[in-house]
Amino acid sequence: MPVFHIAIVESNVLTGLGLQQILRDIIPTAEVSLFTSFDALQTARFEEFVHFFVGSRIYFEHTQFFRDRRQYSIVLVAGELQINGVPTLNVCQSEQQIVKAVMGLRRMGHPGSMNPAAKEELLLSAREVEVARLLAKGCINKEIADALSISLTTVISHRKNIMEKLHARSLADITIYAVMNGLVNIGEL
């Protein structure tokens, strides 16, 4: 029986250990390694891993690495945060719910291999993506209206729609979404 190598890259040791045990229980053929930092992962032979369960903070700090491996990456989130093209796992739920979610991910195969551009279009319109980029870069509504040659009312409407579609509670949520989905580079902020 083949052995599957799975990496958990999570700075919260308790979360990592709990998930490690759950994965070992539901995938007995898996060898599950826990790394508490990205640097620790870099010292391992990461090309052997079939999946990376990565904490959202580490994903945020090393977005490009995990976006390049999006079909193998599952982001650990606290709540219902969604990232286009990358499956998420809410770690703030019961063990039974986590098991059910992981089993759902297994049934879906590699959901990240779907065309992320097509999925992006379904979530935000092209204009909403432009507005989200400018919001993440710190532009105020008037600056966005001027930059995109649209009215202030239209910017406010797009902003409201973005907040609803992303289930965002603040501008910080939009910024995180923009960085994690490659709409802006962290250096642009």
mmCIF file of C-alpha atoms in Angstrom:
data_model
loop_
_atom_site.group_PDB
_atom_site.id
_atom_site.type_symbol
_atom_site.label_atom_id
_atom_site.label_comp_id
_atom_site.label_asym_id
_atom_site.label_seq_id
_atom_site.Cartn_x
_atom_site.Cartn_y
_atom_site.Cartn_z
ATOM 1 C CA MET A 1 0.000 0.000 0.000
ATOM 2 C CA PRO A 2 1.497 3.402 -0.986
ATOM 3 C CA VAL A 3 2.408 5.917 1.695
ATOM 4 C CA PHE A 4 1.124 9.459 1.216
ATOM 5 C CA HIS A 5 3.249 12.288 2.573
ATOM 6 C CA ILE A 6 1.223 15.176 3.965
ATOM 7 C CA ALA A 7 2.681 18.352 5.439
ATOM 8 C CA ILE A 8 0.999 20.500 8.051
ATOM 9 C CA VAL A 9 2.613 23.928 8.151
ATOM 10 C CA GLU A 10 1.057 25.658 11.155
ATOM 11 C CA SER A 11 2.651 27.877 13.791
ATOM 12 C CA ASN A 12 -0.038 26.970 16.344
ATOM 13 C CA VAL A 13 1.333 23.677 17.672
ATOM 14 C CA LEU A 14 -1.961 22.555 19.256
ATOM 15 C CA THR A 15 -3.864 23.075 16.018
ATOM 16 C CA GLY A 16 -1.137 21.258 14.102
ATOM 17 C CA LEU A 17 -1.023 18.305 16.492
ATOM 18 C CA GLY A 18 -4.808 17.980 16.531
ATOM 19 C CA LEU A 19 -5.024 18.021 12.749
ATOM 20 C CA GLN A 20 -2.090 15.604 12.507
ATOM 21 C CA GLN A 21 -3.938 13.070 14.666
ATOM 22 C CA ILE A 22 -7.184 13.504 12.715
ATOM 23 C CA LEU A 23 -5.391 12.967 9.395
ATOM 24 C CA ARG A 24 -3.583 9.894 10.723
ATOM 25 C CA ASP A 25 -6.901 8.456 11.908
ATOM 26 C CA ILE A 26 -8.794 8.958 8.648
ATOM 27 C CA ILE A 27 -5.892 8.288 6.251
ATOM 28 C CA PRO A 28 -3.937 5.427 7.838
ATOM 29 C CA THR A 29 -1.536 5.220 4.874
ATOM 30 C CA ALA A 30 -0.516 8.855 5.335
ATOM 31 C CA GLU A 31 2.755 9.968 6.832
ATOM 32 C CA VAL A 32 1.831 13.329 8.330
ATOM 33 C CA SER A 33 4.664 15.740 9.145
ATOM 34 C CA LEU A 34 4.169 18.857 11.246
ATOM 35 C CA PHE A 35 6.215 21.996 10.577
ATOM 36 C CA THR A 36 5.766 25.034 12.811
ATOM 37 C CA SER A 37 7.289 27.450 10.299
ATOM 38 C CA PHE A 38 7.843 27.860 6.595
ATOM 39 C CA ASP A 39 11.600 27.720 7.175
ATOM 40 C CA ALA A 40 11.209 24.273 8.742
ATOM 41 C CA LEU A 41 9.277 23.131 5.671
ATOM 42 C CA GLN A 42 12.046 24.453 3.419
ATOM 43 C CA THR A 43 14.542 22.112 5.101
ATOM 44 C CA ALA A 44 12.348 19.096 4.225
ATOM 45 C CA ARG A 45 11.999 17.535 0.803
ATOM 46 C CA PHE A 46 8.732 19.342 0.104
ATOM 47 C CA GLU A 47 8.387 17.898 -3.414
ATOM 48 C CA GLU A 48 7.418 14.553 -1.799
ATOM 49 C CA PHE A 49 4.265 15.960 -0.168
ATOM 50 C CA VAL A 50 0.941 15.286 -1.853
ATOM 51 C CA HIS A 51 -0.804 17.934 0.259
ATOM 52 C CA PHE A 52 0.091 20.963 2.320
ATOM 53 C CA PHE A 53 -2.283 21.931 5.137
ATOM 54 C CA VAL A 54 -0.998 25.441 5.768
ATOM 55 C CA GLY A 55 -1.972 28.006 8.366
ATOM 56 C CA SER A 56 -3.465 31.176 6.903
ATOM 57 C CA ARG A 57 -0.720 33.399 8.329
ATOM 58 C CA ILE A 58 2.043 31.274 6.766
ATOM 59 C CA TYR A 59 0.068 31.114 3.511
ATOM 60 C CA PHE A 60 -0.259 34.901 3.573
ATOM 61 C CA GLU A 61 3.481 35.367 4.160
ATOM 62 C CA HIS A 62 4.485 32.867 1.446
ATOM 63 C CA THR A 63 1.567 33.172 -0.963
ATOM 64 C CA GLN A 64 3.530 32.592 -4.150
ATOM 65 C CA PHE A 65 5.011 29.287 -2.943
ATOM 66 C CA PHE A 66 1.585 27.860 -2.108
ATOM 67 C CA ARG A 67 -0.206 29.420 -5.114
ATOM 68 C CA ASP A 68 2.334 27.603 -7.306
ATOM 69 C CA ARG A 69 1.154 24.422 -5.545
ATOM 70 C CA ARG A 70 -2.505 25.400 -5.252
ATOM 71 C CA GLN A 71 -3.846 22.001 -6.267
ATOM 72 C CA TYR A 72 -1.971 20.525 -3.299
ATOM 73 C CA SER A 73 -2.555 23.315 -0.755
ATOM 74 C CA ILE A 74 -5.354 23.521 1.790
ATOM 75 C CA VAL A 75 -5.409 26.673 3.896
ATOM 76 C CA LEU A 76 -6.327 26.374 7.565
ATOM 77 C CA VAL A 77 -8.686 29.212 8.451
ATOM 78 C CA ALA A 78 -10.551 30.363 11.536
ATOM 79 C CA GLY A 79 -14.085 30.708 10.257
ATOM 80 C CA GLU A 80 -15.540 30.712 6.780
ATOM 81 C CA LEU A 81 -12.826 32.641 4.894
ATOM 82 C CA GLN A 82 -12.679 31.545 1.267
ATOM 83 C CA ILE A 83 -9.719 31.811 -1.085
ATOM 84 C CA ASN A 84 -10.298 31.391 -4.801
ATOM 85 C CA GLY A 85 -8.609 28.391 -6.332
ATOM 86 C CA VAL A 86 -7.425 27.068 -2.966
ATOM 87 C CA PRO A 87 -9.570 24.934 -0.672
ATOM 88 C CA THR A 88 -9.843 25.963 2.954
ATOM 89 C CA LEU A 89 -10.434 24.025 6.145
ATOM 90 C CA ASN A 90 -12.110 25.750 9.079
ATOM 91 C CA VAL A 91 -10.173 24.608 12.156
ATOM 92 C CA CYS A 92 -12.612 26.337 14.534
ATOM 93 C CA GLN A 93 -15.144 23.553 14.472
ATOM 94 C CA SER A 94 -15.636 20.258 16.210
ATOM 95 C CA GLU A 95 -13.413 17.279 15.464
ATOM 96 C CA GLN A 96 -16.354 15.530 13.823
ATOM 97 C CA GLN A 97 -16.952 18.515 11.529
ATOM 98 C CA ILE A 98 -13.246 18.674 10.628
ATOM 99 C CA VAL A 99 -13.265 14.965 9.758
ATOM 100 C CA LYS A 100 -16.340 15.505 7.591
ATOM 101 C CA ALA A 101 -14.690 18.485 5.864
ATOM 102 C CA VAL A 102 -11.453 16.569 5.204
ATOM 103 C CA MET A 103 -13.419 13.636 3.809
ATOM 104 C CA GLY A 104 -15.265 16.086 1.561
ATOM 105 C CA LEU A 105 -11.933 17.418 0.320
ATOM 106 C CA ARG A 106 -10.767 13.855 -0.387
ATOM 107 C CA ARG A 107 -13.915 13.115 -2.405
ATOM 108 C CA MET A 108 -13.354 16.262 -4.444
ATOM 109 C CA GLY A 109 -9.819 15.171 -5.320
ATOM 110 C CA HIS A 110 -7.702 18.221 -6.116
ATOM 111 C CA PRO A 111 -10.221 21.066 -6.262
ATOM 112 C CA GLY A 112 -7.447 23.581 -6.725
ATOM 113 C CA SER A 113 -6.767 22.180 -10.178
ATOM 114 C CA MET A 114 -9.951 23.830 -11.419
ATOM 115 C CA ASN A 115 -9.354 26.842 -13.606
ATOM 116 C CA PRO A 116 -8.869 29.543 -10.953
ATOM 117 C CA ALA A 117 -9.480 32.360 -13.414
ATOM 118 C CA ALA A 118 -12.942 31.006 -14.221
ATOM 119 C CA LYS A 119 -13.771 30.635 -10.522
ATOM 120 C CA GLU A 120 -12.509 34.186 -9.886
ATOM 121 C CA GLU A 121 -14.906 35.546 -12.495
ATOM 122 C CA LEU A 122 -17.823 33.860 -10.751
ATOM 123 C CA LEU A 123 -16.998 35.382 -7.384
ATOM 124 C CA LEU A 124 -16.088 38.966 -8.352
ATOM 125 C CA SER A 125 -16.763 40.792 -11.596
ATOM 126 C CA ALA A 126 -13.830 42.261 -13.510
ATOM 127 C CA ARG A 127 -14.669 45.758 -12.215
ATOM 128 C CA GLU A 128 -14.997 44.475 -8.644
ATOM 129 C CA VAL A 129 -11.531 42.935 -8.959
ATOM 130 C CA GLU A 130 -10.171 46.344 -10.030
ATOM 131 C CA VAL A 131 -11.901 48.042 -7.092
ATOM 132 C CA ALA A 132 -10.666 45.368 -4.653
ATOM 133 C CA ARG A 133 -7.087 45.851 -5.898
ATOM 134 C CA LEU A 134 -7.251 49.591 -5.325
ATOM 135 C CA LEU A 135 -8.894 49.170 -1.917
ATOM 136 C CA ALA A 136 -6.124 46.769 -0.895
ATOM 137 C CA LYS A 137 -3.536 49.323 -1.996
ATOM 138 C CA GLY A 138 -5.079 51.844 0.389
ATOM 139 C CA CYS A 139 -6.994 54.028 -2.063
ATOM 140 C CA ILE A 140 -10.052 55.869 -0.792
ATOM 141 C CA ASN A 141 -13.358 55.839 -2.678
ATOM 142 C CA LYS A 142 -12.695 59.166 -4.444
ATOM 143 C CA GLU A 143 -9.266 57.997 -5.645
ATOM 144 C CA ILE A 144 -10.797 54.771 -6.974
ATOM 145 C CA ALA A 145 -13.524 56.705 -8.795
ATOM 146 C CA ASP A 146 -10.911 58.952 -10.425
ATOM 147 C CA ALA A 147 -8.584 56.066 -11.314
ATOM 148 C CA LEU A 148 -11.360 53.996 -12.924
ATOM 149 C CA SER A 149 -13.326 56.931 -14.374
ATOM 150 C CA ILE A 150 -16.509 55.940 -12.582
ATOM 151 C CA SER A 151 -18.771 57.791 -10.165
ATOM 152 C CA LEU A 152 -18.286 57.797 -6.413
ATOM 153 C CA THR A 153 -21.706 56.151 -6.045
ATOM 154 C CA THR A 154 -20.599 53.312 -8.343
ATOM 155 C CA VAL A 155 -17.448 52.770 -6.272
ATOM 156 C CA ILE A 156 -19.518 52.591 -3.094
ATOM 157 C CA SER A 157 -21.879 50.098 -4.780
ATOM 158 C CA HIS A 158 -18.958 47.917 -5.927
ATOM 159 C CA ARG A 159 -17.410 48.087 -2.464
ATOM 160 C CA LYS A 160 -20.686 46.972 -0.870
ATOM 161 C CA ASN A 161 -20.992 44.086 -3.360
ATOM 162 C CA ILE A 162 -17.382 43.009 -2.722
ATOM 163 C CA MET A 163 -17.970 43.001 1.036
ATOM 164 C CA GLU A 164 -21.089 40.853 0.606
ATOM 165 C CA LYS A 165 -19.544 38.397 -1.871
ATOM 166 C CA LEU A 166 -16.430 37.890 0.238
ATOM 167 C CA HIS A 167 -18.329 37.875 3.539
ATOM 168 C CA ALA A 168 -15.829 40.557 4.552
ATOM 169 C CA ARG A 169 -16.309 42.469 7.766
ATOM 170 C CA SER A 170 -13.622 45.073 7.168
ATOM 171 C CA LEU A 171 -11.215 46.499 4.636
ATOM 172 C CA ALA A 172 -8.546 44.244 6.148
ATOM 173 C CA ASP A 173 -10.546 41.200 4.975
ATOM 174 C CA ILE A 174 -10.551 42.576 1.415
ATOM 175 C CA THR A 175 -6.807 43.227 1.614
ATOM 176 C CA ILE A 176 -6.135 39.687 2.838
ATOM 177 C CA TYR A 177 -8.348 38.290 0.079
ATOM 178 C CA ALA A 178 -6.527 40.380 -2.549
ATOM 179 C CA VAL A 179 -3.081 39.226 -1.408
ATOM 180 C CA MET A 180 -4.042 35.578 -0.936
ATOM 181 C CA ASN A 181 -5.655 35.425 -4.381
ATOM 182 C CA GLY A 182 -2.818 37.142 -6.199
ATOM 183 C CA LEU A 183 -4.721 40.343 -7.016
ATOM 184 C CA VAL A 184 -1.915 42.391 -5.450
ATOM 185 C CA ASN A 185 1.578 41.579 -4.299
ATOM 186 C CA ILE A 186 2.359 42.192 -0.671
ATOM 187 C CA GLY A 187 5.099 44.601 -1.782
ATOM 188 C CA GLU A 188 2.458 46.848 -3.361
ATOM 189 C CA LEU A 189 0.760 47.494 -0.019
#
